[in-house]
JSON list of C-alpha atoms in Angstrom, two decimals:
[
{"chain": "D", "resi": 1, "resn": "MET", "atom": "CA", "xyz": [-0.10, -0.05, -0.01]},
{"chain": "D", "resi": 2, "resn": "ALA", "atom": "CA", "xyz": [3.10, 2.42, -0.42]},
{"chain": "D", "resi": 3, "resn": "VAL", "atom": "CA", "xyz": [1.22, 4.42, -3.01]},
{"chain": "D", "resi": 4, "resn": "LEU", "atom": "CA", "xyz": [-0.89, 5.82, 0.05]},
{"chain": "D", "resi": 5, "resn": "ILE", "atom": "CA", "xyz": [1.63, 6.94, 2.08]},
{"chain": "D", "resi": 6, "resn": "ILE", "atom": "CA", "xyz": [1.95, 10.77, 2.57]},
{"chain": "D", "resi": 7, "resn": "ASP", "atom": "CA", "xyz": [5.60, 12.31, 3.07]},
{"chain": "D", "resi": 8, "resn": "LEU", "atom": "CA", "xyz": [4.42, 15.21, 5.87]},
{"chain": "D", "resi": 9, "resn": "ARG", "atom": "CA", "xyz": [7.12, 17.44, 4.44]},
{"chain": "D", "resi": 10, "resn": "ALA", "atom": "CA", "xyz": [4.77, 18.39, 1.83]},
{"chain": "D", "resi": 11, "resn": "LEU", "atom": "CA", "xyz": [2.43, 19.46, 3.85]},
{"chain": "D", "resi": 12, "resn": "ASN", "atom": "CA", "xyz": [4.20, 22.59, 4.33]},
{"chain": "D", "resi": 13, "resn": "GLN", "atom": "CA", "xyz": [3.20, 23.28, 1.11]},
{"chain": "D", "resi": 14, "resn": "GLY", "atom": "CA", "xyz": [-0.13, 22.88, 1.39]},
{"chain": "D", "resi": 15, "resn": "PRO", "atom": "CA", "xyz": [-2.86, 20.28, 1.18]},
{"chain": "D", "resi": 16, "resn": "VAL", "atom": "CA", "xyz": [-1.69, 17.14, -0.61]},
{"chain": "D", "resi": 17, "resn": "ASP", "atom": "CA", "xyz": [-4.00, 15.10, -2.65]},
{"chain": "D", "resi": 18, "resn": "VAL", "atom": "CA", "xyz": [-3.65, 11.51, -1.86]},
{"chain": "D", "resi": 19, "resn": "GLU", "atom": "CA", "xyz": [-5.03, 9.21, -4.65]},
{"chain": "D", "resi": 20, "resn": "GLY", "atom": "CA", "xyz": [-4.23, 5.40, -5.43]},
{"chain": "D", "resi": 21, "resn": "GLU", "atom": "CA", "xyz": [-5.35, 1.90, -5.39]},
{"chain": "D", "resi": 22, "resn": "VAL", "atom": "CA", "xyz": [-4.60, -1.25, -3.26]},
{"chain": "D", "resi": 23, "resn": "PRO", "atom": "CA", "xyz": [-4.56, -4.49, -5.27]},
{"chain": "D", "resi": 24, "resn": "THR", "atom": "CA", "xyz": [-6.55, -7.09, -4.15]},
{"chain": "D", "resi": 25, "resn": "ASP", "atom": "CA", "xyz": [-3.28, -8.95, -3.15]},
{"chain": "D", "resi": 26, "resn": "ASP", "atom": "CA", "xyz": [-2.00, -6.72, -0.88]},
{"chain": "D", "resi": 27, "resn": "PRO", "atom": "CA", "xyz": [-0.74, -8.01, 2.18]},
{"chain": "D", "resi": 28, "resn": "VAL", "atom": "CA", "xyz": [-3.22, -5.25, 4.39]},
{"chain": "D", "resi": 29, "resn": "PHE", "atom": "CA", "xyz": [-5.99, -7.89, 3.42]},
{"chain": "D", "resi": 30, "resn": "ARG", "atom": "CA", "xyz": [-4.39, -11.36, 3.88]},
{"chain": "D", "resi": 31, "resn": "ASP", "atom": "CA", "xyz": [-5.61, -11.09, 8.13]},
{"chain": "D", "resi": 32, "resn": "ALA", "atom": "CA", "xyz": [-8.81, -9.54, 7.33]},
{"chain": "D", "resi": 33, "resn": "GLY", "atom": "CA", "xyz": [-10.61, -12.19, 6.46]},
{"chain": "D", "resi": 34, "resn": "LEU", "atom": "CA", "xyz": [-11.95, -10.14, 3.59]},
{"chain": "D", "resi": 35, "resn": "GLU", "atom": "CA", "xyz": [-11.83, -11.64, -0.12]},
{"chain": "D", "resi": 36, "resn": "MET", "atom": "CA", "xyz": [-11.85, -8.73, -2.28]},
{"chain": "D", "resi": 37, "resn": "VAL", "atom": "CA", "xyz": [-12.80, -8.68, -5.85]},
{"chain": "D", "resi": 38, "resn": "SER", "atom": "CA", "xyz": [-11.83, -5.54, -6.90]},
{"chain": "D", "resi": 39, "resn": "PRO", "atom": "CA", "xyz": [-8.89, -2.88, -5.82]},
{"chain": "D", "resi": 40, "resn": "LEU", "atom": "CA", "xyz": [-9.97, -0.66, -2.80]},
{"chain": "D", "resi": 41, "resn": "ALA", "atom": "CA", "xyz": [-9.71, 2.79, -4.31]},
{"chain": "D", "resi": 42, "resn": "VAL", "atom": "CA", "xyz": [-8.91, 5.80, -2.49]},
{"chain": "D", "resi": 43, "resn": "ARG", "atom": "CA", "xyz": [-9.30, 9.66, -3.20]},
{"chain": "D", "resi": 44, "resn": "ALA", "atom": "CA", "xyz": [-8.66, 12.03, -0.16]},
{"chain": "D", "resi": 45, "resn": "LYS", "atom": "CA", "xyz": [-7.19, 15.04, 0.52]},
{"chain": "D", "resi": 46, "resn": "ALA", "atom": "CA", "xyz": [-4.35, 15.61, 3.44]},
{"chain": "D", "resi": 47, "resn": "GLY", "atom": "CA", "xyz": [-3.52, 18.65, 5.50]},
{"chain": "D", "resi": 48, "resn": "GLY", "atom": "CA", "xyz": [-2.06, 20.32, 8.50]},
{"chain": "D", "resi": 49, "resn": "SER", "atom": "CA", "xyz": [1.12, 20.55, 10.04]},
{"chain": "D", "resi": 50, "resn": "PRO", "atom": "CA", "xyz": [3.51, 17.31, 10.33]},
{"chain": "D", "resi": 51, "resn": "THR", "atom": "CA", "xyz": [4.54, 19.15, 14.39]},
{"chain": "D", "resi": 52, "resn": "ARG", "atom": "CA", "xyz": [0.68, 19.34, 15.50]},
{"chain": "D", "resi": 53, "resn": "SER", "atom": "CA", "xyz": [-2.10, 17.35, 13.75]},
{"chain": "D", "resi": 54, "resn": "VAL", "atom": "CA", "xyz": [-2.58, 15.88, 10.08]},
{"chain": "D", "resi": 55, "resn": "TRP", "atom": "CA", "xyz": [-6.21, 15.53, 9.01]},
{"chain": "D", "resi": 56, "resn": "VAL", "atom": "CA", "xyz": [-7.34, 13.58, 5.94]},
{"chain": "D", "resi": 57, "resn": "ARG", "atom": "CA", "xyz": [-10.85, 13.18, 4.13]},
{"chain": "D", "resi": 58, "resn": "GLY", "atom": "CA", "xyz": [-11.93, 11.61, 1.35]},
{"chain": "D", "resi": 59, "resn": "GLU", "atom": "CA", "xyz": [-13.69, 7.98, 0.02]},
{"chain": "D", "resi": 60, "resn": "LEU", "atom": "CA", "xyz": [-12.79, 4.67, -0.47]},
{"chain": "D", "resi": 61, "resn": "ALA", "atom": "CA", "xyz": [-14.64, 2.28, -2.60]},
{"chain": "D", "resi": 62, "resn": "GLY", "atom": "CA", "xyz": [-14.15, -1.35, -3.22]},
{"chain": "D", "resi": 63, "resn": "ARG", "atom": "CA", "xyz": [-16.07, -4.53, -4.31]},
{"chain": "D", "resi": 64, "resn": "VAL", "atom": "CA", "xyz": [-15.72, -7.47, -1.45]},
{"chain": "D", "resi": 65, "resn": "ARG", "atom": "CA", "xyz": [-16.87, -11.25, -2.01]},
{"chain": "D", "resi": 66, "resn": "THR", "atom": "CA", "xyz": [-19.45, -12.61, 0.94]},
{"chain": "D", "resi": 67, "resn": "SER", "atom": "CA", "xyz": [-22.50, -14.29, 1.37]},
{"chain": "D", "resi": 68, "resn": "CYS", "atom": "CA", "xyz": [-26.02, -13.60, 2.25]},
{"chain": "D", "resi": 69, "resn": "ARG", "atom": "CA", "xyz": [-26.77, -13.48, 6.10]},
{"chain": "D", "resi": 70, "resn": "ARG", "atom": "CA", "xyz": [-29.87, -15.46, 5.60]},
{"chain": "D", "resi": 71, "resn": "CYS", "atom": "CA", "xyz": [-29.43, -18.32, 2.79]},
{"chain": "D", "resi": 72, "resn": "LEU", "atom": "CA", "xyz": [-25.52, -18.11, 2.91]},
{"chain": "D", "resi": 73, "resn": "GLU", "atom": "CA", "xyz": [-25.52, -17.68, -1.07]},
{"chain": "D", "resi": 74, "resn": "PRO", "atom": "CA", "xyz": [-22.41, -16.30, -2.03]},
{"chain": "D", "resi": 75, "resn": "LEU", "atom": "CA", "xyz": [-22.84, -12.48, -3.15]},
{"chain": "D", "resi": 76, "resn": "GLU", "atom": "CA", "xyz": [-20.49, -9.26, -4.40]},
{"chain": "D", "resi": 77, "resn": "LEU", "atom": "CA", "xyz": [-21.24, -5.99, -2.63]},
{"chain": "D", "resi": 78, "resn": "GLU", "atom": "CA", "xyz": [-19.97, -2.67, -3.85]},
{"chain": "D", "resi": 79, "resn": "VAL", "atom": "CA", "xyz": [-18.77, -0.46, -0.48]},
{"chain": "D", "resi": 80, "resn": "SER", "atom": "CA", "xyz": [-17.99, 2.72, -0.40]},
{"chain": "D", "resi": 81, "resn": "GLU", "atom": "CA", "xyz": [-17.45, 5.16, 2.46]},
{"chain": "D", "resi": 82, "resn": "GLU", "atom": "CA", "xyz": [-16.56, 8.77, 3.32]},
{"chain": "D", "resi": 83, "resn": "PHE", "atom": "CA", "xyz": [-14.10, 9.02, 6.04]},
{"chain": "D", "resi": 84, "resn": "GLU", "atom": "CA", "xyz": [-12.28, 11.88, 8.24]},
{"chain": "D", "resi": 85, "resn": "MET", "atom": "CA", "xyz": [-9.17, 11.14, 10.04]},
{"chain": "D", "resi": 86, "resn": "LEU", "atom": "CA", "xyz": [-7.11, 12.96, 12.23]},
{"chain": "D", "resi": 87, "resn": "PHE", "atom": "CA", "xyz": [-3.57, 12.15, 13.08]},
{"chain": "D", "resi": 88, "resn": "ASP", "atom": "CA", "xyz": [-2.04, 13.82, 16.11]},
{"chain": "D", "resi": 89, "resn": "PRO", "atom": "CA", "xyz": [1.05, 13.56, 18.02]},
{"chain": "D", "resi": 90, "resn": "LYS", "atom": "CA", "xyz": [0.12, 14.13, 21.14]},
{"chain": "D", "resi": 91, "resn": "VAL", "atom": "CA", "xyz": [-2.86, 11.00, 21.13]},
{"chain": "D", "resi": 92, "resn": "SER", "atom": "CA", "xyz": [-1.07, 7.83, 22.63]},
{"chain": "D", "resi": 93, "resn": "GLU", "atom": "CA", "xyz": [-2.00, 4.33, 21.15]},
{"chain": "D", "resi": 94, "resn": "ALA", "atom": "CA", "xyz": [-4.32, 3.86, 23.90]},
{"chain": "D", "resi": 95, "resn": "ASP", "atom": "CA", "xyz": [-6.44, 7.09, 23.36]},
{"chain": "D", "resi": 96, "resn": "ALA", "atom": "CA", "xyz": [-6.70, 6.25, 19.68]},
{"chain": "D", "resi": 97, "resn": "ASP", "atom": "CA", "xyz": [-10.09, 5.64, 18.28]},
{"chain": "D", "resi": 98, "resn": "LEU", "atom": "CA", "xyz": [-11.96, 5.26, 15.10]},
{"chain": "D", "resi": 99, "resn": "SER", "atom": "CA", "xyz": [-11.26, 8.44, 13.55]},
{"chain": "D", "resi": 100, "resn": "LEU", "atom": "CA", "xyz": [-8.77, 9.98, 15.94]},
{"chain": "D", "resi": 101, "resn": "TYR", "atom": "CA", "xyz": [-4.72, 7.93, 15.32]},
{"chain": "D", "resi": 102, "resn": "ALA", "atom": "CA", "xyz": [-1.76, 8.47, 17.22]},
{"chain": "D", "resi": 103, "resn": "MET", "atom": "CA", "xyz": [1.27, 9.86, 15.19]},
{"chain": "D", "resi": 104, "resn": "ASP", "atom": "CA", "xyz": [5.14, 9.61, 15.56]},
{"chain": "D", "resi": 105, "resn": "PRO", "atom": "CA", "xyz": [6.02, 13.20, 16.29]},
{"chain": "D", "resi": 106, "resn": "LYS", "atom": "CA", "xyz": [9.14, 12.46, 14.55]},
{"chain": "D", "resi": 107, "resn": "ALA", "atom": "CA", "xyz": [7.72, 10.88, 11.24]},
{"chain": "D", "resi": 108, "resn": "GLU", "atom": "CA", "xyz": [8.59, 12.13, 8.06]},
{"chain": "D", "resi": 109, "resn": "GLU", "atom": "CA", "xyz": [6.24, 9.91, 6.41]},
{"chain": "D", "resi": 110, "resn": "LEU", "atom": "CA", "xyz": [2.08, 8.78, 7.53]},
{"chain": "D", "resi": 111, "resn": "ASP", "atom": "CA", "xyz": [1.43, 5.29, 6.21]},
{"chain": "D", "resi": 112, "resn": "LEU", "atom": "CA", "xyz": [-2.59, 5.04, 5.76]},
{"chain": "D", "resi": 113, "resn": "SER", "atom": "CA", "xyz": [-2.78, 1.17, 5.10]},
{"chain": "D", "resi": 114, "resn": "SER", "atom": "CA", "xyz": [-4.36, 0.09, 8.69]},
{"chain": "D", "resi": 115, "resn": "PRO", "atom": "CA", "xyz": [-6.49, 3.06, 9.19]},
{"chain": "D", "resi": 116, "resn": "LEU", "atom": "CA", "xyz": [-8.25, 2.79, 5.58]},
{"chain": "D", "resi": 117, "resn": "LYS", "atom": "CA", "xyz": [-8.51, -1.25, 6.13]},
{"chain": "D", "resi": 118, "resn": "GLU", "atom": "CA", "xyz": [-10.30, -0.14, 9.14]},
{"chain": "D", "resi": 119, "resn": "SER", "atom": "CA", "xyz": [-13.10, 2.31, 7.54]},
{"chain": "D", "resi": 120, "resn": "PHE", "atom": "CA", "xyz": [-13.10, -0.32, 4.30]},
{"chain": "D", "resi": 121, "resn": "MET", "atom": "CA", "xyz": [-13.96, -3.00, 6.89]},
{"chain": "D", "resi": 122, "resn": "LEU", "atom": "CA", "xyz": [-16.76, -1.06, 8.92]},
{"chain": "D", "resi": 123, "resn": "ALA", "atom": "CA", "xyz": [-18.06, -0.13, 5.95]},
{"chain": "D", "resi": 124, "resn": "ILE", "atom": "CA", "xyz": [-18.80, -3.65, 4.92]},
{"chain": "D", "resi": 125, "resn": "PRO", "atom": "CA", "xyz": [-22.41, -4.50, 5.91]},
{"chain": "D", "resi": 126, "resn": "ALA", "atom": "CA", "xyz": [-22.56, -6.54, 9.43]},
{"chain": "D", "resi": 127, "resn": "TYR", "atom": "CA", "xyz": [-25.62, -8.51, 7.78]},
{"chain": "D", "resi": 128, "resn": "PRO", "atom": "CA", "xyz": [-25.36, -8.62, 4.14]},
{"chain": "D", "resi": 129, "resn": "LEU", "atom": "CA", "xyz": [-28.65, -9.90, 2.23]},
{"chain": "D", "resi": 130, "resn": "CYS", "atom": "CA", "xyz": [-28.69, -11.16, -1.36]},
{"chain": "D", "resi": 131, "resn": "ARG", "atom": "CA", "xyz": [-32.19, -9.37, -1.99]},
{"chain": "D", "resi": 132, "resn": "ASP", "atom": "CA", "xyz": [-34.71, -7.41, 0.52]},
{"chain": "D", "resi": 133, "resn": "GLY", "atom": "CA", "xyz": [-37.01, -10.28, 1.90]},
{"chain": "D", "resi": 134, "resn": "CYS", "atom": "CA", "xyz": [-34.64, -12.67, 1.52]},
{"chain": "D", "resi": 135, "resn": "PRO", "atom": "CA", "xyz": [-36.55, -16.01, 3.33]},
{"chain": "D", "resi": 136, "resn": "GLY", "atom": "CA", "xyz": [-33.35, -17.55, 3.80]},
{"chain": "D", "resi": 137, "resn": "LEU", "atom": "CA", "xyz": [-32.89, -21.81, 4.70]},
{"chain": "D", "resi": 138, "resn": "CYS", "atom": "CA", "xyz": [-35.78, -23.70, 6.03]},
{"chain": "D", "resi": 139, "resn": "GLY", "atom": "CA", "xyz": [-34.92, -24.43, 9.85]},
{"chain": "D", "resi": 140, "resn": "ARG", "atom": "CA", "xyz": [-35.26, -28.28, 9.14]},
{"chain": "D", "resi": 141, "resn": "CYS", "atom": "CA", "xyz": [-34.33, -29.48, 6.22]},
{"chain": "D", "resi": 142, "resn": "GLY", "atom": "CA", "xyz": [-31.76, -26.47, 4.99]},
{"chain": "D", "resi": 143, "resn": "LYS", "atom": "CA", "xyz": [-33.29, -25.63, 1.83]},
{"chain": "D", "resi": 144, "resn": "THR", "atom": "CA", "xyz": [-32.94, -22.30, 0.35]},
{"chain": "D", "resi": 145, "resn": "LEU", "atom": "CA", "xyz": [-36.21, -20.96, 0.39]},
{"chain": "D", "resi": 146, "resn": "ASN", "atom": "CA", "xyz": [-35.38, -18.43, -2.20]},
{"chain": "D", "resi": 147, "resn": "GLU", "atom": "CA", "xyz": [-36.27, -21.69, -4.45]},
{"chain": "D", "resi": 148, "resn": "GLY", "atom": "CA", "xyz": [-39.43, -21.83, -3.31]},
{"chain": "D", "resi": 149, "resn": "SER", "atom": "CA", "xyz": [-40.86, -23.62, -0.36]},
{"chain": "D", "resi": 150, "resn": "CYS", "atom": "CA", "xyz": [-39.99, -27.15, 1.15]},
{"chain": "D", "resi": 151, "resn": "ASP", "atom": "CA", "xyz": [-41.84, -30.20, 1.94]},
{"chain": "D", "resi": 152, "resn": "CYS", "atom": "CA", "xyz": [-40.89, -30.15, 5.44]},
{"chain": "D", "resi": 153, "resn": "GLU", "atom": "CA", "xyz": [-44.15, -30.73, 8.17]},
{"chain": "D", "resi": 154, "resn": "PRO", "atom": "CA", "xyz": [-45.25, -27.64, 10.03]},
{"chain": "D", "resi": 155, "resn": "ALA", "atom": "CA", "xyz": [-43.43, -27.36, 13.15]},
{"chain": "D", "resi": 156, "resn": "GLU", "atom": "CA", "xyz": [-45.26, -28.53, 16.24]},
{"chain": "D", "resi": 157, "resn": "SER", "atom": "CA", "xyz": [-46.16, -25.68, 18.43]},
{"chain": "D", "resi": 158, "resn": "ASP", "atom": "CA", "xyz": [-44.70, -25.58, 21.83]},
{"chain": "D", "resi": 159, "resn": "PRO", "atom": "CA", "xyz": [-47.38, -25.78, 24.59]},
{"chain": "D", "resi": 160, "resn": "ARG", "atom": "CA", "xyz": [-46.02, -23.47, 26.63]},
{"chain": "D", "resi": 161, "resn": "TRP", "atom": "CA", "xyz": [-46.71, -20.53, 24.35]},
{"chain": "D", "resi": 162, "resn": "GLY", "atom": "CA", "xyz": [-50.53, -21.49, 24.70]},
{"chain": "D", "resi": 163, "resn": "PRO", "atom": "CA", "xyz": [-51.13, -18.62, 26.75]},
{"chain": "D", "resi": 164, "resn": "LEU", "atom": "CA", "xyz": [-49.56, -16.22, 24.42]},
{"chain": "D", "resi": 165, "resn": "GLN", "atom": "CA", "xyz": [-51.23, -17.54, 21.07]},
{"chain": "D", "resi": 166, "resn": "GLY", "atom": "CA", "xyz": [-54.66, -16.91, 22.83]},
{"chain": "D", "resi": 167, "resn": "LEU", "atom": "CA", "xyz": [-53.77, -13.24, 23.23]},
{"chain": "D", "resi": 168, "resn": "GLN", "atom": "CA", "xyz": [-52.25, -13.15, 19.65]},
{"chain": "D", "resi": 169, "resn": "SER", "atom": "CA", "xyz": [-55.59, -14.01, 18.19]},
{"chain": "D", "resi": 170, "resn": "GLY", "atom": "CA", "xyz": [-57.54, -12.10, 20.52]},
{"chain": "D", "resi": 171, "resn": "THR", "atom": "CA", "xyz": [-59.23, -14.99, 22.48]}
]
């Protein structure tokens, strides 16, 4: 991800444009548990002072392969996210959070690889669906209900729910 390294000395001249792509096989994704389908495209602007704090604002986009949360069918998701990050030499690693990062006060370069990977991973929906209203799988036989109903017998009602079922039907 060397494309996304900011030379902090260049900030003395004013804001810096940051643009590049992280290839799908980049080591930054190796332990992320992601199957990237397209490179991660990043467009951003960085500014500030290398001795005080550096801000980075922009957007990232990429395609990831995952599976539907309900029916487990494979699907590809287009993920795009705007981000804002602040790197501050007065912030310790322990105080850092999702938009505030520690920065070595003596650093000459700022590597955006880990913060951008975090932003991308957080932008991926936790419960992706192949389509709205996906019925999922049959709880008994495991058939994908997207292909139609299964031949399973309806589940017997648990008698402990009896009093509540009476309330639901209005009796």
